Amino acid sequence: MPNKSILFPALFVAAFLYSCSSGRDEAVVSVAGQKINRSDINLILMFDAGFKALDSSAVLGNLIEETRIAAYAKAKYGDPNGRFAELLASQRERMLAQFYQRYYQEDNYGYSEDILIRYFEANPDSFKPSYYTARAQVAKSLYLKEHQDSLAAFSVEYQKNFSGAAIAEESVREAFLGNVQTERTKRLMDSLRTAYGIQNEKIVPPGVREYYDAHLNEFMTEPGYIVYHIEFKDSAALAGKMSAVKSLEQFKTLAQSESENTWTKPKSGFVGEIREEHALPYGIGLLPPVFEWLRAQDSGTVSPVFKSAAGTFQVFYLESKVAPKQKPFERVQKTLEERLAADALLDSSFVLVTSQGKPFLTEGDILKVKAEIPERERMRYPRARLRQMLTEWKMLARAARESGYEKNPMTVSFFKLSENSLYQTLFQDSLFAGVYSEEALEGSYRLNGERLFPGGTFGQVKNILARWMATPPLIMRHEYFYNLEMYASFPDFIKAEPRVFAAVRGKDSKNAYLRKYLTFKDQYPVTVLNKSWLPLSGDYSKEALISEAETAYEARNLDKAISKWQTLRGLYPDDETLFARSVLEVAKLESEKENFLNAEKEYRAFYSLFPQNENAEKALFSRAFTLRDGLKNDSAALVLFKEFKEKYPSSELSESADWMIQDIESGGKLSDELMKIIEKSEPGEP
């Protein structure tokens, strides 16, 4: 599946299931030299929310697809500059730590796997659909059952926080379990700190004065400006009075006589020195646009009118600029001492944490993690916070290794799928790279660039232009005719195409991903190692999808049938016959589900896209009938029935169209009369 943009399913989860608790695992299939094991399937079922509702065979089908994609991406693109290997190596300890914490300390509430399995098997109706998806709930349920007295005592205290208001039992239970987990985590960390002799080393900042002397440019005042101002409540009046002001003396005279600011008026409008990122005095307040203007001006300049946050209007006179000045050491000493002790100003070899007196965590470790954090977020992760996080990760990873969990099948599976997910993301990001030559792109830009992306240069729109070129025309036109009301302001498809493409681009992403997958999937055949898993799911062939759609319909699973037909037209948009069939089938299914609006739009799309198709006249009639019978829109239906008569005067449905026209024009009298005849002809009650 597409859109796996981070390590699967995140860098901080993993699992180990009871089927592998003894260290054994079962190989299910082999793809491109890589085995897919039962542990891989169980891992997905347990931790990927998108698959919790699926059965194991569906998950296997998805894993086969993703393994093929990873193999293709590795062969075609390789590891870009070795960054995937570097990322996995740098994250390994972190991932292992979170595996140990979540699976063995949190999700199981301290119970062994055997105990959880027995409880699950004793209560099969309480946990659906399987142990793999319900493990955390199994542990919660068992813990609550065995700690009812503790829960009751907690509930009494918890209720006191709500002044007697009734609190749902489920909320109380969740709060209780959250409190239990917090306490268990604290005990775990405390026990590991004691076991490993963890000690935070005191950070002594280097010479403060020496740092100040070596970095004087960091301790400068902001540039300042000596200004006068005039304040008015009426912007037009202020602008009019300023029209004749050219000199400082004229400005001061006008300020003293006309300004409405009672503080500065007696001082001829003198404000004094102002600095950026500071509020202006005398009730003027924050005015960032003023400083944008000041930076670009020379002394002796009158400003335009500015509106303050208080709603008053201001004009300024820049008398002079004040150059930045050196802040004295005494002024910055205390702040600098705190900064040197708290921030990344230490040598990378500085030992922050020791274990039994030996280095355990260094400043270099902190700096590596900080480099991974987006710059805008780094302020949220000071050294103290990162030191605690990394110390806990390292302790947990050490405990996992010492317990032998690093070699568990599920742990191995987690790292394997994490690597695969990186290549899946690379594949997705490269879907349209290199598909078209530079010459082809430039030619398309000359023909379509301004129409599709007004004002965009070739360099700016090149990538999205390739995406547009790769979007199948039938998919674009289906969107246009299906949602014609959205594009009513455009005279035709060509004019609406930029808006249509914007709508289709996201919808078609998964299909584009799978269309590319279908071009190479057979290069990576599947070897089934356990025949009990046959037949395999995930076959996107036309025949298989049609069969699945028909089977779903027979089982009255209309939603699934619709999904299969939509997948067909998304994966094979160049097969016009199949595309037409899928549109008509979806229209019929939507009508059967009484989703009349969707049905009406699909019928319209069908006969608009395929006017020469043998079913076009039936689609037009069906749309008119749906408008009349399903959507109760007689006026729109009447127009379409008349259009039908004009286009298809010899149709076998012509007589029916005539009757519908007469009935609508009679206000439904024909229908009423027909119903009366039917009622009279029905046998009476026995």
XYZ file of C-alpha atoms in Angstrom:
686
model
C 0.000 0.000 0.000
C 1.242 3.566 -0.640
C 1.900 6.408 1.792
C 4.217 4.674 4.231
C 6.439 7.694 4.692
C 8.260 6.624 7.862
C 9.762 3.435 9.203
C 7.085 0.774 9.547
C 4.795 1.364 11.252
C 6.819 3.934 13.212
C 10.317 3.899 14.614
C 9.028 3.184 18.082
C 6.946 0.009 17.865
C 7.593 -3.681 17.457
C 6.220 -6.961 18.751
C 6.768 -10.609 19.528
C 3.811 -12.961 19.360
C 3.095 -16.210 21.086
C 3.437 -18.208 17.869
C 7.106 -17.233 17.978
C 7.640 -17.216 21.738
C 10.028 -20.149 21.659
C 12.192 -18.512 18.997
C 10.650 -20.534 16.151
C 9.068 -18.926 13.127
C 7.222 -20.159 10.064
C 8.150 -19.131 6.521
C 5.004 -18.632 4.469
C 6.229 -17.462 1.057
C 9.420 -16.268 -0.589
C 9.553 -13.177 -2.824
C 12.661 -11.802 -4.522
C 14.895 -13.873 -2.263
C 13.225 -12.570 0.907
C 11.036 -14.793 3.039
C 7.756 -13.532 4.438
C 7.204 -15.204 7.793
C 4.247 -15.671 10.077
C 5.929 -13.171 12.390
C 5.729 -10.511 9.663
C 1.988 -11.057 9.320
C 1.400 -11.050 13.061
C 3.425 -7.883 13.495
C 1.251 -6.054 10.971
C -1.960 -7.333 12.547
C -0.890 -6.189 15.969
C 0.512 -2.750 15.337
C -0.759 -1.381 12.029
C -4.240 0.022 12.678
C -5.023 0.010 8.963
C -4.966 -3.802 8.899
C -6.692 -4.692 12.170
C -9.952 -5.391 10.364
C -8.320 -7.635 7.761
C -7.590 -11.327 7.916
C -4.121 -12.854 7.703
C -4.400 -13.709 4.001
C -5.124 -10.066 3.099
C -2.127 -8.941 5.141
C 0.035 -11.524 3.381
C -1.114 -10.172 0.014
C -0.116 -6.678 1.083
C 3.276 -7.880 2.318
C 3.945 -9.618 -1.007
C 3.155 -6.367 -2.810
C 5.402 -4.303 -0.538
C 8.260 -6.816 -0.747
C 8.137 -6.695 -4.539
C 8.123 -2.907 -4.490
C 11.090 -2.794 -2.111
C 13.020 -5.236 -4.296
C 12.263 -3.187 -7.408
C 13.288 0.085 -5.739
C 16.533 -1.440 -4.444
C 17.411 -2.715 -7.899
C 16.482 0.482 -9.704
C 17.594 3.189 -7.278
C 19.848 1.509 -4.714
C 20.471 3.079 -1.319
C 20.729 6.845 -2.017
C 24.190 7.824 -0.728
C 23.969 5.063 1.865
C 21.492 7.122 3.898
C 19.039 4.249 4.477
C 21.727 2.040 6.007
C 22.914 4.982 8.097
C 19.389 5.782 9.258
C 18.607 2.201 10.245
C 21.910 1.898 12.099
C 21.405 5.161 13.962
C 17.827 4.261 14.910
C 18.418 0.619 15.824
C 18.998 1.160 19.534
C 16.020 3.475 19.774
C 13.763 1.001 17.979
C 14.923 -1.877 20.120
C 14.301 0.164 23.264
C 10.746 0.932 22.295
C 10.113 -2.681 21.282
C 11.163 -3.812 24.746
C 9.184 -1.108 26.543
C 5.950 -1.371 24.618
C 5.639 -5.107 24.144
C 7.198 -6.475 27.329
C 6.445 -3.699 29.789
C 3.331 -1.829 28.663
C 0.990 -3.812 26.426
C 1.176 -6.971 28.535
C 0.774 -5.260 31.953
C 3.480 -7.564 33.253
C 1.760 -10.821 32.302
C 3.606 -13.600 30.519
C 2.549 -14.571 27.018
C 1.236 -17.955 28.197
C -1.080 -16.316 30.753
C -2.455 -13.905 28.168
C -3.050 -16.697 25.660
C -4.927 -18.815 28.180
C -7.144 -15.864 29.141
C -7.827 -15.110 25.472
C -8.738 -18.727 24.743
C -11.016 -18.852 27.798
C -12.921 -15.772 26.569
C -13.105 -16.148 22.759
C -16.227 -14.027 22.364
C -14.777 -11.052 24.220
C -11.906 -10.316 21.866
C -12.324 -9.953 18.114
C -11.154 -10.742 15.553
C -7.991 -12.512 16.789
C -5.385 -12.631 19.522
C -2.947 -10.731 17.334
C -5.194 -7.709 17.062
C -6.552 -7.884 20.624
C -3.449 -8.600 22.731
C -3.376 -5.212 24.478
C -7.112 -5.458 25.240
C -6.633 -8.976 26.601
C -4.005 -7.719 29.040
C -6.150 -4.751 30.112
C -9.165 -6.964 30.697
C -7.201 -9.459 32.767
C -5.550 -6.717 34.841
C -8.903 -5.095 35.629
C -10.395 -8.451 36.578
C -7.560 -9.200 39.020
C -7.388 -5.698 40.531
C -11.011 -4.836 41.196
C -10.314 -3.643 44.744
C -7.607 -1.285 43.526
C -9.921 -0.013 40.787
C -12.718 0.634 43.313
C -10.382 2.572 45.620
C -9.032 4.585 42.689
C -12.576 5.351 41.500
C -13.514 6.871 44.874
C -10.526 9.220 44.802
C -10.865 9.985 41.108
C -14.528 10.999 41.446
C -13.535 13.649 43.992
C -11.861 15.620 41.184
C -15.228 16.213 39.505
C -17.279 17.764 42.315
C -19.802 14.953 42.442
C -20.512 14.885 38.703
C -21.155 11.382 37.342
C -18.178 9.951 35.475
C -18.589 7.112 32.992
C -17.172 3.804 34.204
C -15.125 3.450 31.016
C -13.444 6.807 31.697
C -12.600 5.729 35.234
C -11.135 2.441 33.989
C -8.997 4.186 31.371
C -7.745 6.691 33.946
C -6.930 3.825 36.335
C -5.021 1.901 33.666
C -3.170 5.062 32.631
C -2.140 5.606 36.234
C -0.995 1.977 36.486
C 1.144 2.309 33.364
C 2.727 5.539 34.603
C 3.686 3.892 37.882
C 4.961 0.735 36.161
C 7.113 2.785 33.784
C 8.561 4.793 36.654
C 9.402 1.625 38.585
C 10.995 0.117 35.483
C 13.212 3.150 34.893
C 14.170 3.369 38.555
C 15.085 -0.317 38.629
C 17.212 -0.004 35.462
C 18.977 3.083 36.813
C 19.830 1.156 39.967
C 20.860 -2.019 38.108
C 23.152 -0.135 35.719
C 24.452 2.408 38.220
C 23.245 5.367 36.151
C 24.493 8.769 37.278
C 23.914 12.187 35.685
C 27.159 14.142 35.629
C 27.145 17.783 36.694
C 27.513 20.232 33.804
C 29.991 22.970 34.669
C 29.955 25.730 32.055
C 33.309 26.779 30.609
C 34.713 30.248 31.307
C 31.812 32.649 30.918
C 33.984 35.736 30.458
C 36.168 33.942 27.953
C 33.116 32.934 25.915
C 31.802 36.489 25.998
C 35.125 37.908 24.802
C 35.314 35.351 21.987
C 31.747 35.958 20.779
C 31.218 39.682 21.161
C 29.053 39.827 18.057
C 26.411 37.718 19.850
C 25.966 40.401 22.489
C 24.981 43.486 20.549
C 21.913 45.656 20.972
C 19.395 45.824 18.160
C 19.716 48.813 15.821
C 17.643 51.761 17.020
C 15.820 54.699 15.483
C 15.186 58.226 16.860
C 11.677 59.122 15.768
C 8.870 61.666 16.163
C 5.221 60.887 15.500
C 1.784 62.387 14.982
C -1.363 60.495 16.004
C -4.888 60.886 14.582
C -8.100 58.877 14.714
C -8.963 59.876 11.134
C -6.519 58.483 8.566
C -7.727 60.678 5.696
C -7.446 63.847 7.779
C -3.947 62.844 8.921
C -2.799 62.162 5.367
C -4.170 65.525 4.266
C -2.355 67.438 6.979
C 0.918 65.646 6.173
C 0.900 66.569 2.493
C 2.814 69.828 3.030
C 5.254 68.554 5.709
C 8.848 68.258 4.444
C 11.164 69.140 7.354
C 11.537 68.099 10.980
C 10.564 71.586 12.161
C 7.353 71.477 10.160
C 6.657 67.978 11.561
C 7.239 69.108 15.158
C 5.037 72.167 14.709
C 2.179 70.080 13.346
C 2.588 67.495 16.116
C 2.460 70.139 18.821
C -0.671 71.724 17.377
C -2.627 68.796 15.923
C -1.503 65.400 17.359
C -4.119 63.591 19.421
C -1.558 61.740 21.599
C -1.658 63.565 24.949
C 1.761 62.198 26.034
C 3.823 63.258 23.031
C 1.925 66.339 21.879
C 3.577 68.626 24.492
C 6.995 67.308 23.338
C 6.341 68.150 19.683
C 5.686 64.456 18.935
C 9.049 63.234 20.247
C 8.995 59.458 20.841
C 12.718 58.898 21.287
C 14.740 55.792 20.497
C 12.762 52.721 19.458
C 14.047 49.215 18.752
C 12.754 46.233 16.808
C 10.681 43.606 18.615
C 9.797 46.134 21.292
C 6.462 47.885 21.753
C 6.498 51.597 21.052
C 5.881 53.777 24.122
C 3.134 56.313 24.799
C 0.315 53.935 23.960
C 1.416 53.382 20.365
C 2.065 49.652 20.873
C 3.574 46.988 18.577
C 3.907 48.093 14.959
C 6.178 45.681 12.998
C 5.445 47.372 9.630
C 7.030 50.570 10.948
C 10.368 48.824 11.371
C 10.165 47.336 7.874
C 9.809 50.914 6.631
C 12.548 52.305 8.916
C 15.139 49.754 7.781
C 14.842 50.944 4.193
C 14.861 54.713 4.865
C 17.451 57.448 5.285
C 17.320 59.990 8.097
C 14.998 62.923 7.486
C 12.157 60.872 5.956
C 8.419 61.092 6.669
C 6.531 57.778 6.781
C 3.209 56.826 5.216
C 0.190 56.425 7.503
C 0.241 53.306 9.732
C -2.675 51.886 11.711
C -1.901 50.766 15.267
C -3.461 47.822 17.089
C -5.484 50.329 19.123
C -7.090 51.633 15.930
C -5.303 54.985 15.826
C -3.358 56.214 12.798
C 0.318 57.143 13.045
C 2.859 59.021 10.937
C 6.564 58.966 11.884
C 9.561 61.141 11.164
C 12.943 59.364 11.176
C 15.429 61.819 12.676
C 18.386 59.426 12.825
C 19.478 55.811 13.106
C 21.303 54.396 16.143
C 23.959 51.784 15.401
C 24.033 48.548 17.440
C 26.092 48.798 20.642
C 28.045 46.257 22.633
C 26.149 44.962 25.654
C 28.392 45.125 28.758
C 29.440 41.783 30.260
C 27.663 42.514 33.535
C 24.382 42.888 31.680
C 24.535 39.442 30.057
C 26.550 37.472 32.625
C 23.714 35.666 34.404
C 21.852 34.772 31.201
C 25.068 33.549 29.613
C 25.904 31.327 32.581
C 22.474 29.667 32.334
C 22.804 29.301 28.586
C 26.218 27.693 28.734
C 25.035 25.177 31.290
C 21.789 24.326 29.492
C 22.550 24.438 25.770
C 24.764 22.704 23.233
C 27.978 24.556 23.973
C 29.937 21.568 25.271
C 32.567 19.484 23.537
C 31.038 16.411 21.880
C 33.171 14.140 24.070
C 31.768 15.599 27.280
C 30.287 12.774 29.386
C 26.741 13.593 30.491
C 25.792 10.214 32.041
C 27.858 7.380 33.481
C 27.049 3.723 34.168
C 28.996 2.231 37.079
C 31.421 5.104 36.652
C 31.995 4.535 32.926
C 30.779 6.804 30.095
C 27.204 5.970 29.090
C 25.991 9.079 27.248
C 27.988 11.935 25.754
C 27.229 15.350 24.368
C 27.915 13.890 20.918
C 24.970 11.504 21.351
C 22.736 14.474 22.171
C 23.930 16.449 19.152
C 23.218 13.565 16.754
C 19.614 13.288 17.901
C 19.152 17.054 17.931
C 20.255 17.180 14.302
C 17.324 14.881 13.421
C 14.785 17.276 14.935
C 13.353 19.942 12.596
C 14.945 23.259 13.431
C 11.653 24.898 14.349
C 11.053 22.167 16.958
C 14.470 22.134 18.606
C 13.580 24.664 21.279
C 11.214 22.045 22.697
C 14.100 19.635 23.243
C 16.694 21.222 25.533
C 19.657 19.179 26.670
C 17.999 18.119 29.941
C 15.032 16.595 28.117
C 17.166 14.857 25.516
C 19.524 13.534 28.181
C 16.620 11.845 29.969
C 15.147 10.455 26.729
C 18.432 9.034 25.458
C 19.373 7.609 28.840
C 16.074 5.720 28.979
C 16.465 4.468 25.402
C 19.955 3.191 26.068
C 18.907 1.466 29.313
C 15.910 -0.205 27.652
C 17.953 -1.349 24.645
C 20.594 -2.797 26.939
C 17.921 -4.660 28.916
C 16.410 -5.998 25.665
C 19.779 -7.268 24.432
C 20.675 -8.847 27.759
C 17.280 -10.604 27.814
C 17.827 -11.996 24.317
C 14.899 -10.129 22.778
C 16.977 -8.574 19.998
C 17.070 -11.929 18.176
C 13.370 -12.705 18.533
C 11.616 -13.409 15.210
C 9.293 -10.457 15.706
C 12.194 -8.098 16.372
C 13.973 -9.355 13.265
C 10.720 -8.883 11.355
C 10.367 -5.335 12.578
C 13.803 -4.309 11.351
C 13.240 -6.083 8.027
C 9.905 -4.354 7.404
C 11.372 -1.031 8.505
C 14.023 -1.298 5.794
C 11.412 -2.331 3.222
C 9.265 0.670 4.090
C 12.123 3.045 3.278
C 12.360 1.599 -0.218
C 8.577 1.708 -0.614
C 8.699 5.421 0.157
C 11.547 5.866 -2.316
C 9.457 4.058 -4.940
C 6.462 6.285 -4.283
C 8.545 9.472 -4.367
C 10.082 8.382 -7.680
C 6.862 7.346 -9.463
C 7.075 10.085 -12.077
C 10.822 10.765 -12.020
C 12.443 10.019 -15.377
C 9.188 8.912 -17.008
C 9.399 11.751 -19.506
C 12.489 13.249 -21.111
C 13.394 16.874 -20.506
C 12.544 17.568 -24.127
C 9.074 16.037 -23.758
C 8.420 18.001 -20.593
C 9.523 21.258 -22.196
C 7.315 20.563 -25.216
C 4.320 19.884 -22.984
C 5.060 23.029 -20.990
C 5.058 25.143 -24.142
C 1.681 23.712 -25.155
C -0.058 23.465 -21.782
C 1.999 25.212 -19.105
C 0.218 28.568 -19.009
C -3.221 26.955 -19.296
C -2.641 24.474 -16.492
C -0.284 26.395 -14.210
C -0.709 30.131 -14.904
C 2.417 32.116 -14.047
C 4.500 29.041 -13.201
C 7.958 28.753 -14.726
C 9.108 25.466 -16.238
C 11.402 24.801 -13.301
C 8.611 25.442 -10.824
C 6.006 23.191 -12.459
C 8.159 20.494 -14.093
C 7.411 17.775 -11.535
C 3.687 18.408 -11.325
C 3.565 18.676 -15.125
C 4.968 15.123 -15.309
C 2.208 14.052 -12.910
C -0.405 15.639 -15.174
C 1.074 13.984 -18.267
C 0.876 10.599 -16.514
C -2.752 11.017 -15.433
C -4.995 8.947 -17.748
C -7.397 11.097 -19.817
C -10.416 8.897 -19.039
C -9.899 9.360 -15.310
C -9.754 13.136 -15.785
C -12.857 13.228 -17.970
C -14.794 10.897 -15.668
C -14.126 13.286 -12.798
C -15.334 16.204 -14.926
C -18.624 14.621 -15.994
C -19.262 12.935 -12.637
C -18.878 16.210 -10.725
C -20.114 18.511 -13.483
C -21.814 20.819 -10.973
C -18.405 21.622 -9.443
C -17.170 22.813 -12.837
C -20.291 24.693 -13.909
C -18.392 28.000 -14.073
C -16.231 26.642 -16.919
C -17.547 26.422 -20.489
C -15.952 23.044 -21.209
C -13.514 20.400 -20.022
C -10.442 22.123 -21.498
C -11.093 25.275 -19.492
C -11.926 23.251 -16.367
C -8.931 20.934 -16.667
C -6.651 22.702 -14.142
C -9.380 22.386 -11.492
C -10.152 18.819 -12.568
C -6.498 17.831 -12.292
C -6.282 19.342 -8.814
C -9.221 17.159 -7.765
C -7.985 13.996 -9.470
C -4.353 14.226 -8.429
C -4.927 13.062 -4.871
C -7.677 10.562 -5.701
C -5.541 8.852 -8.333
C -2.368 8.573 -6.217
C -3.011 5.011 -5.056
C -4.010 3.921 -8.555
C -0.861 5.475 -10.045
C 1.176 3.598 -7.428
C -0.483 0.294 -8.320
C -0.386 0.906 -12.084
C 3.387 1.202 -11.806
C 3.511 -1.887 -9.578
C 1.664 -3.920 -12.211
C 4.395 -3.153 -14.766
C 7.029 -5.119 -12.836
C 5.318 -7.388 -10.311
C 5.693 -10.507 -12.466
C 9.470 -10.016 -12.451
C 9.340 -11.098 -8.790
C 7.422 -14.406 -8.655
C 6.127 -15.777 -5.387
C 7.202 -19.182 -4.104
C 4.637 -20.587 -1.677
C 6.388 -22.398 1.163
C 3.245 -23.273 3.094
C 0.400 -24.485 0.853
C -2.221 -23.834 3.529
C -2.023 -20.131 2.613
C -3.318 -20.741 -0.899
C -4.991 -19.101 -2.704
C -2.992 -15.898 -2.321
C -4.837 -12.585 -2.267
C -3.705 -9.368 -3.910
C -4.089 -10.385 -7.555
C -4.843 -7.191 -9.473
C -5.477 -8.861 -12.841
C -8.611 -7.832 -14.742
C -10.037 -11.316 -14.490
C -9.459 -11.580 -10.745
C -10.961 -8.164 -9.985
C -14.049 -8.848 -12.129
C -14.496 -12.210 -10.407
C -14.142 -10.594 -6.978
C -16.678 -7.910 -7.899
C -19.188 -10.494 -9.084
C -18.617 -12.710 -6.037
C -19.105 -9.730 -3.722
C -22.356 -8.865 -5.515
C -23.654 -12.408 -5.163
C -22.869 -12.214 -1.453
C -24.786 -8.892 -1.352
C -21.646 -7.035 -0.310
C -22.428 -4.078 -2.547
C -19.771 -1.791 -1.090
C -17.053 -4.315 -1.879
C -18.435 -4.841 -5.378
C -18.363 -1.082 -6.015
C -14.807 -0.887 -4.700
C -13.645 -3.659 -7.038
C -15.199 -2.023 -10.111
C -13.660 1.320 -9.147
C -10.285 -0.359 -8.718
C -10.638 -1.898 -12.178
C -11.142 1.428 -13.915
C -8.372 3.009 -11.836
C -5.824 0.312 -12.725
C -6.772 -0.195 -16.370
C -7.876 3.246 -17.608
C -6.548 2.579 -21.112
C -9.031 -0.261 -21.599
C -12.001 1.812 -22.743
C -14.384 -1.151 -22.894
C -13.565 -2.182 -19.327
C -13.710 1.430 -18.105
C -17.168 1.862 -19.628
C -18.395 -1.367 -18.080
C -17.092 -0.375 -14.643
C -18.836 3.023 -14.765
C -22.144 1.406 -15.679
C -21.779 -1.338 -13.069
C -21.049 1.205 -10.347
C -24.076 3.250 -11.423
C -26.330 0.188 -11.112
C -24.875 -0.780 -7.736
C -25.238 2.728 -6.352
C -28.856 2.743 -7.480
C -29.415 -0.630 -5.830
C -27.976 0.796 -2.610
C -30.358 3.754 -3.034
C -27.427 6.132 -3.301
C -29.370 7.859 -6.038
C -27.211 10.960 -6.324
C -24.089 8.863 -6.940
C -25.999 6.673 -9.399
C -27.309 9.678 -11.329
C -23.793 11.130 -11.633
C -22.321 7.817 -12.804
C -25.033 7.447 -15.482
C -24.264 10.967 -16.688
C -20.543 10.224 -16.803
C -21.213 7.052 -18.786
C -23.185 8.499 -21.682
C -21.050 11.672 -21.734
C -17.840 9.653 -21.992
C -19.156 6.938 -24.294
C -21.945 8.442 -26.449
C -21.480 5.751 -29.114
C -21.654 2.866 -26.649
C -24.606 0.523 -27.145
C -25.658 1.224 -23.539
C -25.553 5.037 -23.839
C -29.311 5.338 -24.461
C -30.077 3.112 -21.455
C -27.734 5.208 -19.308
C -29.487 8.415 -20.345
C -32.913 6.882 -19.634
C -31.673 5.475 -16.301
C -30.352 8.863 -15.257
C -33.680 10.511 -16.082
C -35.561 7.762 -14.235
C -33.241 8.107 -11.204
C -33.859 11.849 -11.105
C -37.635 11.252 -11.214
C -38.057 8.205 -9.060
C -35.058 8.382 -6.720
C -34.244 12.073 -6.337
C -37.796 13.412 -6.930
C -36.462 16.063 -9.304
C -39.248 16.118 -11.902
C -38.078 19.241 -13.721
C -34.593 17.869 -14.387
C -36.001 14.445 -15.281
C -38.444 16.004 -17.792
C -35.592 17.732 -19.632
C -33.684 14.453 -19.900
C -36.670 12.375 -21.026
C -37.295 14.888 -23.821
C -33.592 14.792 -24.713
C -33.854 11.008 -24.808
C -36.789 11.181 -27.240
C -34.855 13.502 -29.558
C -31.698 11.379 -29.546
C -33.298 7.942 -29.655
C -36.733 8.205 -31.306
C -36.682 4.541 -32.353
C -35.531 3.173 -29.000
C -37.438 0.325 -27.374
C -37.617 2.644 -24.350
C -39.267 5.426 -26.365
C -42.787 4.479 -25.279
C -41.725 4.448 -21.635
C -40.126 7.867 -22.063
C -43.379 9.186 -23.580
C -45.355 7.911 -20.611
C -42.888 9.474 -18.134
C -43.096 12.828 -19.946
C -46.913 12.770 -19.894
C -46.976 11.757 -16.238
C -44.617 14.544 -15.187
C -46.516 17.128 -17.241
C -49.802 15.949 -15.719
C -48.430 16.451 -12.240
C -48.366 12.721 -11.561
C -51.997 12.031 -12.441
C -51.109 9.122 -14.707
C -49.174 7.488 -11.878
C -52.109 7.934 -9.528
C -54.532 6.407 -12.000
C -52.195 3.487 -12.649
C -51.883 2.824 -8.920
C -55.663 2.790 -8.549
C -55.979 0.257 -11.372
C -53.293 -1.922 -9.770
C -54.994 -1.747 -6.384
C -58.354 -2.760 -7.857
C -56.806 -5.685 -9.671
C -55.193 -7.063 -6.529
C -57.109 -9.880 -4.756
C -58.860 -8.841 -1.583
C -58.070 -10.001 1.913
C -59.210 -13.593 2.568
